[in-house]
Amino acid sequence: GAGVSQSPSNKVTEKGKDVELRCDPISGHTALYWYRQSLGQGLEFLIYFQGNSAPDKSGLPSDRFSAERTGGSVSTLTIQRTQQEDSAVYLCASSLPWGPYNEQFFGPGTRLTVL
Amino acid sequence: GEDVEQSLFLSVREGDSSVINCTYTDSSSTYLYWYKQEPGAGLQLLTYIFSNMDMKQDQRLTVLLNKKDKHLSLRIADTQTGDSAIYFCAENPLDGGFKTIFGAGTRLFVKA
């Protein structure tokens, strides 16, 4: 596809369940980011992947959150034992590694609701 | 620390100018950005300014940068109802690698 895609677009789960969110970046973009957007909280950085380098996990809020990126392309964000405060829109973005101004291209997001 | 602050709401009438303000903390930032988020969609880069510039104009958009005060603004001339969206200010600290720090977003309401 031409842009960043994310699936599912909406996910409703029960408290305590695990969820997996998927991101397909733009082909050729070696940098991939996950953000969380909560109502009134703005955009919270979660994790950043760049090529084969170790990911920057400094934004992950707890050890219930993890992410991987297979083959330098598709990424999966996993939230274990979901809590109600995990409800938010999870956005993925990708970018070229050496663009002149590091424009990030965002997917439409996955809206997660934890009941 | 790294922080980007902006007001949460702005309401203007169609045809008026909108000015969205932002303050940032990291003076090392090379680029500063404005992203736009329309309902149900991801963010899209609207414009950016390099840190050695004071002003950048792009059609109806004017970006002003005051490095001394670490203040960034976005002016939209002749605001239209289609401009209703959330506008995010963001900075790219020099020591942050490719990490971009976003503000909370300003929700712009345009009244017909």
mmCIF file of C-alpha atoms in Angstrom:
data_model
loop_
_atom_site.group_PDB
_atom_site.id
_atom_site.type_symbol
_atom_site.label_atom_id
_atom_site.label_comp_id
_atom_site.label_asym_id
_atom_site.label_seq_id
_atom_site.Cartn_x
_atom_site.Cartn_y
_atom_site.Cartn_z
ATOM 1 C CA GLY A 1 0.000 0.000 0.000
ATOM 2 C CA ALA A 2 0.934 3.601 -0.290
ATOM 3 C CA GLY A 3 0.688 4.500 3.375
ATOM 4 C CA VAL A 4 1.107 3.124 6.872
ATOM 5 C CA SER A 5 -1.601 0.643 7.753
ATOM 6 C CA GLN A 6 -2.690 -0.575 11.161
ATOM 7 C CA SER A 7 -4.956 -3.385 12.272
ATOM 8 C CA PRO A 8 -7.389 -3.794 13.776
ATOM 9 C CA SER A 9 -8.920 -0.336 13.504
ATOM 10 C CA ASN A 10 -10.921 -0.970 16.657
ATOM 11 C CA LYS A 11 -10.383 -3.463 19.467
ATOM 12 C CA VAL A 12 -12.613 -4.007 22.470
ATOM 13 C CA THR A 13 -11.278 -6.335 25.126
ATOM 14 C CA GLU A 14 -11.915 -7.297 28.695
ATOM 15 C CA LYS A 15 -9.654 -6.276 31.522
ATOM 16 C CA GLY A 16 -6.890 -8.821 32.030
ATOM 17 C CA LYS A 17 -6.774 -10.073 28.438
ATOM 18 C CA ASP A 18 -3.764 -9.719 26.154
ATOM 19 C CA VAL A 19 -3.992 -7.764 22.883
ATOM 20 C CA GLU A 20 -1.797 -7.483 19.801
ATOM 21 C CA LEU A 21 -1.795 -4.444 17.550
ATOM 22 C CA ARG A 22 -0.192 -4.571 14.125
ATOM 23 C CA CYS A 23 1.550 -1.947 12.028
ATOM 24 C CA ASP A 24 2.645 -2.173 8.397
ATOM 25 C CA PRO A 25 5.030 0.704 7.624
ATOM 26 C CA ILE A 26 5.692 2.268 4.241
ATOM 27 C CA SER A 27 8.003 0.080 2.193
ATOM 28 C CA GLY A 28 11.600 1.218 2.526
ATOM 29 C CA HIS A 29 11.060 3.112 5.774
ATOM 30 C CA THR A 30 13.527 1.725 8.258
ATOM 31 C CA ALA A 31 12.360 3.826 11.205
ATOM 32 C CA LEU A 32 9.136 2.860 12.984
ATOM 33 C CA TYR A 33 7.475 4.487 15.983
ATOM 34 C CA TRP A 34 4.596 3.623 18.291
ATOM 35 C CA TYR A 35 2.648 6.327 20.119
ATOM 36 C CA ARG A 36 -0.330 6.342 22.421
ATOM 37 C CA GLN A 37 -2.948 9.074 22.170
ATOM 38 C CA SER A 38 -5.220 9.437 25.148
ATOM 39 C CA LEU A 39 -8.017 11.982 25.482
ATOM 40 C CA GLY A 40 -6.506 15.279 26.539
ATOM 41 C CA GLN A 41 -3.040 13.721 26.946
ATOM 42 C CA GLY A 42 -1.603 14.363 23.535
ATOM 43 C CA LEU A 43 0.802 12.007 21.865
ATOM 44 C CA GLU A 44 2.868 9.811 24.146
ATOM 45 C CA PHE A 45 5.991 8.183 22.670
ATOM 46 C CA LEU A 46 6.179 4.447 23.380
ATOM 47 C CA ILE A 47 8.950 2.824 21.345
ATOM 48 C CA TYR A 48 11.174 3.449 18.311
ATOM 49 C CA PHE A 49 12.829 0.973 15.933
ATOM 50 C CA GLN A 50 15.618 1.927 13.541
ATOM 51 C CA GLY A 51 16.884 -0.750 11.198
ATOM 52 C CA ASN A 52 18.767 -3.481 13.040
ATOM 53 C CA SER A 53 19.652 -1.282 16.013
ATOM 54 C CA ALA A 54 18.339 -2.015 19.485
ATOM 55 C CA PRO A 55 14.941 -0.339 19.875
ATOM 56 C CA ASP A 56 14.462 2.708 22.069
ATOM 57 C CA LYS A 57 11.954 1.411 24.624
ATOM 58 C CA SER A 58 12.175 4.396 26.931
ATOM 59 C CA GLY A 59 8.512 5.320 26.508
ATOM 60 C CA LEU A 60 6.917 1.984 27.378
ATOM 61 C CA PRO A 61 4.796 2.660 30.487
ATOM 62 C CA SER A 62 5.188 -0.762 32.117
ATOM 63 C CA ASP A 63 6.540 -4.251 31.514
ATOM 64 C CA ARG A 64 3.080 -5.276 30.316
ATOM 65 C CA PHE A 65 3.918 -3.474 27.075
ATOM 66 C CA SER A 66 6.271 -4.931 24.506
ATOM 67 C CA ALA A 67 6.871 -4.565 20.793
ATOM 68 C CA GLU A 68 8.768 -6.360 18.128
ATOM 69 C CA ARG A 69 9.585 -5.737 14.527
ATOM 70 C CA THR A 70 10.123 -8.715 12.304
ATOM 71 C CA GLY A 71 12.333 -8.556 9.233
ATOM 72 C CA GLY A 72 12.678 -4.813 9.578
ATOM 73 C CA SER A 73 9.126 -4.301 8.391
ATOM 74 C CA VAL A 74 5.904 -5.251 10.213
ATOM 75 C CA SER A 75 5.685 -4.406 13.897
ATOM 76 C CA THR A 76 3.460 -5.783 16.632
ATOM 77 C CA LEU A 77 2.696 -3.992 19.884
ATOM 78 C CA THR A 78 1.565 -6.387 22.610
ATOM 79 C CA ILE A 79 -0.186 -5.362 25.798
ATOM 80 C CA GLN A 80 -0.482 -8.100 28.395
ATOM 81 C CA ARG A 81 -3.101 -8.211 31.167
ATOM 82 C CA THR A 82 -4.813 -5.080 29.841
ATOM 83 C CA GLN A 83 -6.080 -2.480 32.276
ATOM 84 C CA GLN A 84 -8.783 0.143 31.764
ATOM 85 C CA GLU A 85 -6.161 2.893 31.717
ATOM 86 C CA ASP A 86 -4.697 1.255 28.591
ATOM 87 C CA SER A 87 -7.745 2.456 26.637
ATOM 88 C CA ALA A 88 -6.472 4.870 24.000
ATOM 89 C CA VAL A 89 -5.701 5.200 20.311
ATOM 90 C CA TYR A 90 -2.405 3.561 19.430
ATOM 91 C CA LEU A 91 -0.675 5.213 16.487
ATOM 92 C CA CYS A 92 2.166 3.859 14.417
ATOM 93 C CA ALA A 93 4.420 5.976 12.219
ATOM 94 C CA SER A 94 7.328 5.297 9.909
ATOM 95 C CA SER A 95 10.016 7.440 8.352
ATOM 96 C CA LEU A 96 13.097 7.324 6.194
ATOM 97 C CA PRO A 97 16.285 7.146 8.254
ATOM 98 C CA TRP A 98 18.067 10.046 6.633
ATOM 99 C CA GLY A 99 15.332 12.338 5.372
ATOM 100 C CA PRO A 100 16.152 16.055 5.437
ATOM 101 C CA TYR A 101 13.642 16.847 8.121
ATOM 102 C CA ASN A 102 12.565 13.426 9.415
ATOM 103 C CA GLU A 103 8.908 13.557 8.391
ATOM 104 C CA GLN A 104 6.923 10.841 10.071
ATOM 105 C CA PHE A 105 4.052 9.189 8.216
ATOM 106 C CA PHE A 106 1.259 8.037 10.482
ATOM 107 C CA GLY A 107 -1.233 5.239 10.216
ATOM 108 C CA PRO A 108 -4.898 5.771 11.119
ATOM 109 C CA GLY A 109 -4.467 4.168 14.527
ATOM 110 C CA THR A 110 -6.044 1.365 16.515
ATOM 111 C CA ARG A 111 -8.666 2.410 19.047
ATOM 112 C CA LEU A 112 -8.358 0.126 22.061
ATOM 113 C CA THR A 113 -11.162 -0.051 24.600
ATOM 114 C CA VAL A 114 -10.639 -2.086 27.754
ATOM 115 C CA LEU A 115 -13.871 -2.875 29.579
ATOM 116 C CA GLY B 1 13.616 17.967 30.353
ATOM 117 C CA GLU B 2 11.802 17.730 27.070
ATOM 118 C CA ASP B 3 8.365 19.288 26.943
ATOM 119 C CA VAL B 4 6.176 20.880 24.323
ATOM 120 C CA GLU B 5 3.184 22.882 25.494
ATOM 121 C CA GLN B 6 0.244 24.278 23.597
ATOM 122 C CA SER B 7 -3.274 25.398 24.447
ATOM 123 C CA LEU B 8 -5.944 22.744 24.015
ATOM 124 C CA PHE B 9 -8.690 24.647 22.189
ATOM 125 C CA LEU B 10 -9.116 27.503 19.732
ATOM 126 C CA SER B 11 -12.344 28.689 18.137
ATOM 127 C CA VAL B 12 -12.485 31.092 15.191
ATOM 128 C CA ARG B 13 -15.002 32.231 12.610
ATOM 129 C CA GLU B 14 -14.694 31.178 9.008
ATOM 130 C CA GLY B 15 -12.610 33.703 7.082
ATOM 131 C CA ASP B 16 -10.711 34.930 10.141
ATOM 132 C CA SER B 17 -7.065 34.122 10.845
ATOM 133 C CA SER B 18 -6.178 31.431 13.358
ATOM 134 C CA VAL B 19 -3.033 31.574 15.455
ATOM 135 C CA ILE B 20 -1.938 28.474 17.327
ATOM 136 C CA ASN B 21 0.901 28.909 19.801
ATOM 137 C CA CYS B 22 3.423 26.485 21.199
ATOM 138 C CA THR B 23 6.383 26.617 23.572
ATOM 139 C CA TYR B 24 9.186 24.098 23.658
ATOM 140 C CA THR B 25 12.083 23.533 26.001
ATOM 141 C CA ASP B 26 14.951 22.005 24.051
ATOM 142 C CA SER B 27 17.000 24.743 22.393
ATOM 143 C CA SER B 28 19.022 22.130 20.516
ATOM 144 C CA SER B 29 16.083 21.159 18.336
ATOM 145 C CA THR B 30 17.047 21.298 14.699
ATOM 146 C CA TYR B 31 13.562 21.104 13.270
ATOM 147 C CA LEU B 32 10.203 22.156 14.630
ATOM 148 C CA TYR B 33 7.012 20.842 13.132
ATOM 149 C CA TRP B 34 3.302 21.338 12.842
ATOM 150 C CA TYR B 35 1.248 18.208 12.260
ATOM 151 C CA LYS B 36 -2.489 18.125 11.524
ATOM 152 C CA GLN B 37 -4.866 15.381 12.610
ATOM 153 C CA GLU B 38 -8.308 15.189 11.056
ATOM 154 C CA PRO B 39 -11.064 13.183 12.759
ATOM 155 C CA GLY B 40 -10.457 9.436 12.685
ATOM 156 C CA ALA B 41 -7.112 9.783 10.954
ATOM 157 C CA GLY B 42 -3.446 9.736 11.851
ATOM 158 C CA LEU B 43 -1.252 12.808 11.951
ATOM 159 C CA GLN B 44 0.004 14.400 8.766
ATOM 160 C CA LEU B 45 2.930 16.773 8.500
ATOM 161 C CA LEU B 46 1.603 20.231 7.697
ATOM 162 C CA THR B 47 4.795 22.236 7.702
ATOM 163 C CA TYR B 48 8.153 22.452 9.414
ATOM 164 C CA ILE B 49 10.773 25.089 10.085
ATOM 165 C CA PHE B 50 14.512 24.764 10.417
ATOM 166 C CA SER B 51 15.885 26.217 13.625
ATOM 167 C CA ASN B 52 17.989 28.872 11.892
ATOM 168 C CA MET B 53 14.882 30.440 10.332
ATOM 169 C CA ASP B 54 12.565 33.025 11.876
ATOM 170 C CA MET B 55 9.649 32.631 9.523
ATOM 171 C CA LYS B 56 8.344 30.311 6.878
ATOM 172 C CA GLN B 57 5.356 30.961 4.654
ATOM 173 C CA ASP B 58 3.500 28.352 2.627
ATOM 174 C CA GLN B 59 0.291 29.545 0.966
ATOM 175 C CA ARG B 60 -2.181 30.225 3.822
ATOM 176 C CA LEU B 61 0.245 29.016 6.488
ATOM 177 C CA THR B 62 2.823 31.160 8.262
ATOM 178 C CA VAL B 63 5.173 29.713 10.861
ATOM 179 C CA LEU B 64 6.991 32.065 13.207
ATOM 180 C CA LEU B 65 9.885 30.937 15.385
ATOM 181 C CA ASN B 66 11.242 32.914 18.325
ATOM 182 C CA LYS B 67 14.308 30.964 19.448
ATOM 183 C CA LYS B 68 15.053 33.268 22.352
ATOM 184 C CA ASP B 69 11.667 32.603 23.919
ATOM 185 C CA LYS B 70 11.413 29.057 22.505
ATOM 186 C CA HIS B 71 8.059 29.988 21.016
ATOM 187 C CA LEU B 72 6.575 28.629 17.814
ATOM 188 C CA SER B 73 3.341 29.743 16.204
ATOM 189 C CA LEU B 74 1.217 28.673 13.267
ATOM 190 C CA ARG B 75 -0.986 31.216 11.552
ATOM 191 C CA ILE B 76 -3.701 30.046 9.168
ATOM 192 C CA ALA B 77 -5.054 32.852 7.002
ATOM 193 C CA ASP B 78 -8.666 32.846 5.790
ATOM 194 C CA THR B 79 -9.540 29.872 7.972
ATOM 195 C CA GLN B 80 -12.028 27.463 6.415
ATOM 196 C CA THR B 81 -14.307 24.850 7.974
ATOM 197 C CA GLY B 82 -12.032 22.216 6.436
ATOM 198 C CA ASP B 83 -9.239 23.478 8.671
ATOM 199 C CA SER B 84 -11.081 22.132 11.726
ATOM 200 C CA ALA B 85 -8.705 19.566 13.172
ATOM 201 C CA ILE B 86 -6.176 19.006 15.932
ATOM 202 C CA TYR B 87 -2.821 20.697 15.366
ATOM 203 C CA PHE B 88 0.277 19.266 17.038
ATOM 204 C CA CYS B 89 3.471 21.170 17.625
ATOM 205 C CA ALA B 90 6.588 18.975 17.762
ATOM 206 C CA GLU B 91 10.339 19.274 18.179
ATOM 207 C CA ASN B 92 13.241 17.027 17.270
ATOM 208 C CA PRO B 93 15.921 17.426 19.999
ATOM 209 C CA LEU B 94 19.462 17.102 18.711
ATOM 210 C CA ASP B 95 20.388 14.499 21.311
ATOM 211 C CA GLY B 96 17.169 12.587 20.893
ATOM 212 C CA GLY B 97 18.158 10.823 17.724
ATOM 213 C CA PHE B 98 15.024 10.509 15.650
ATOM 214 C CA LYS B 99 12.721 10.823 18.639
ATOM 215 C CA THR B 100 10.191 13.584 18.076
ATOM 216 C CA ILE B 101 8.481 15.197 21.059
ATOM 217 C CA PHE B 102 4.863 16.156 20.462
ATOM 218 C CA GLY B 103 2.637 18.584 22.296
ATOM 219 C CA ALA B 104 -0.849 17.680 23.466
ATOM 220 C CA GLY B 105 -2.455 19.204 20.377
ATOM 221 C CA THR B 106 -4.700 22.224 19.863
ATOM 222 C CA ARG B 107 -8.217 21.473 18.701
ATOM 223 C CA LEU B 108 -9.272 24.145 16.211
ATOM 224 C CA PHE B 109 -13.001 24.765 15.799
ATOM 225 C CA VAL B 110 -14.048 26.835 12.787
ATOM 226 C CA LYS B 111 -17.538 28.323 12.993
ATOM 227 C CA ALA B 112 -19.372 29.002 9.741
#
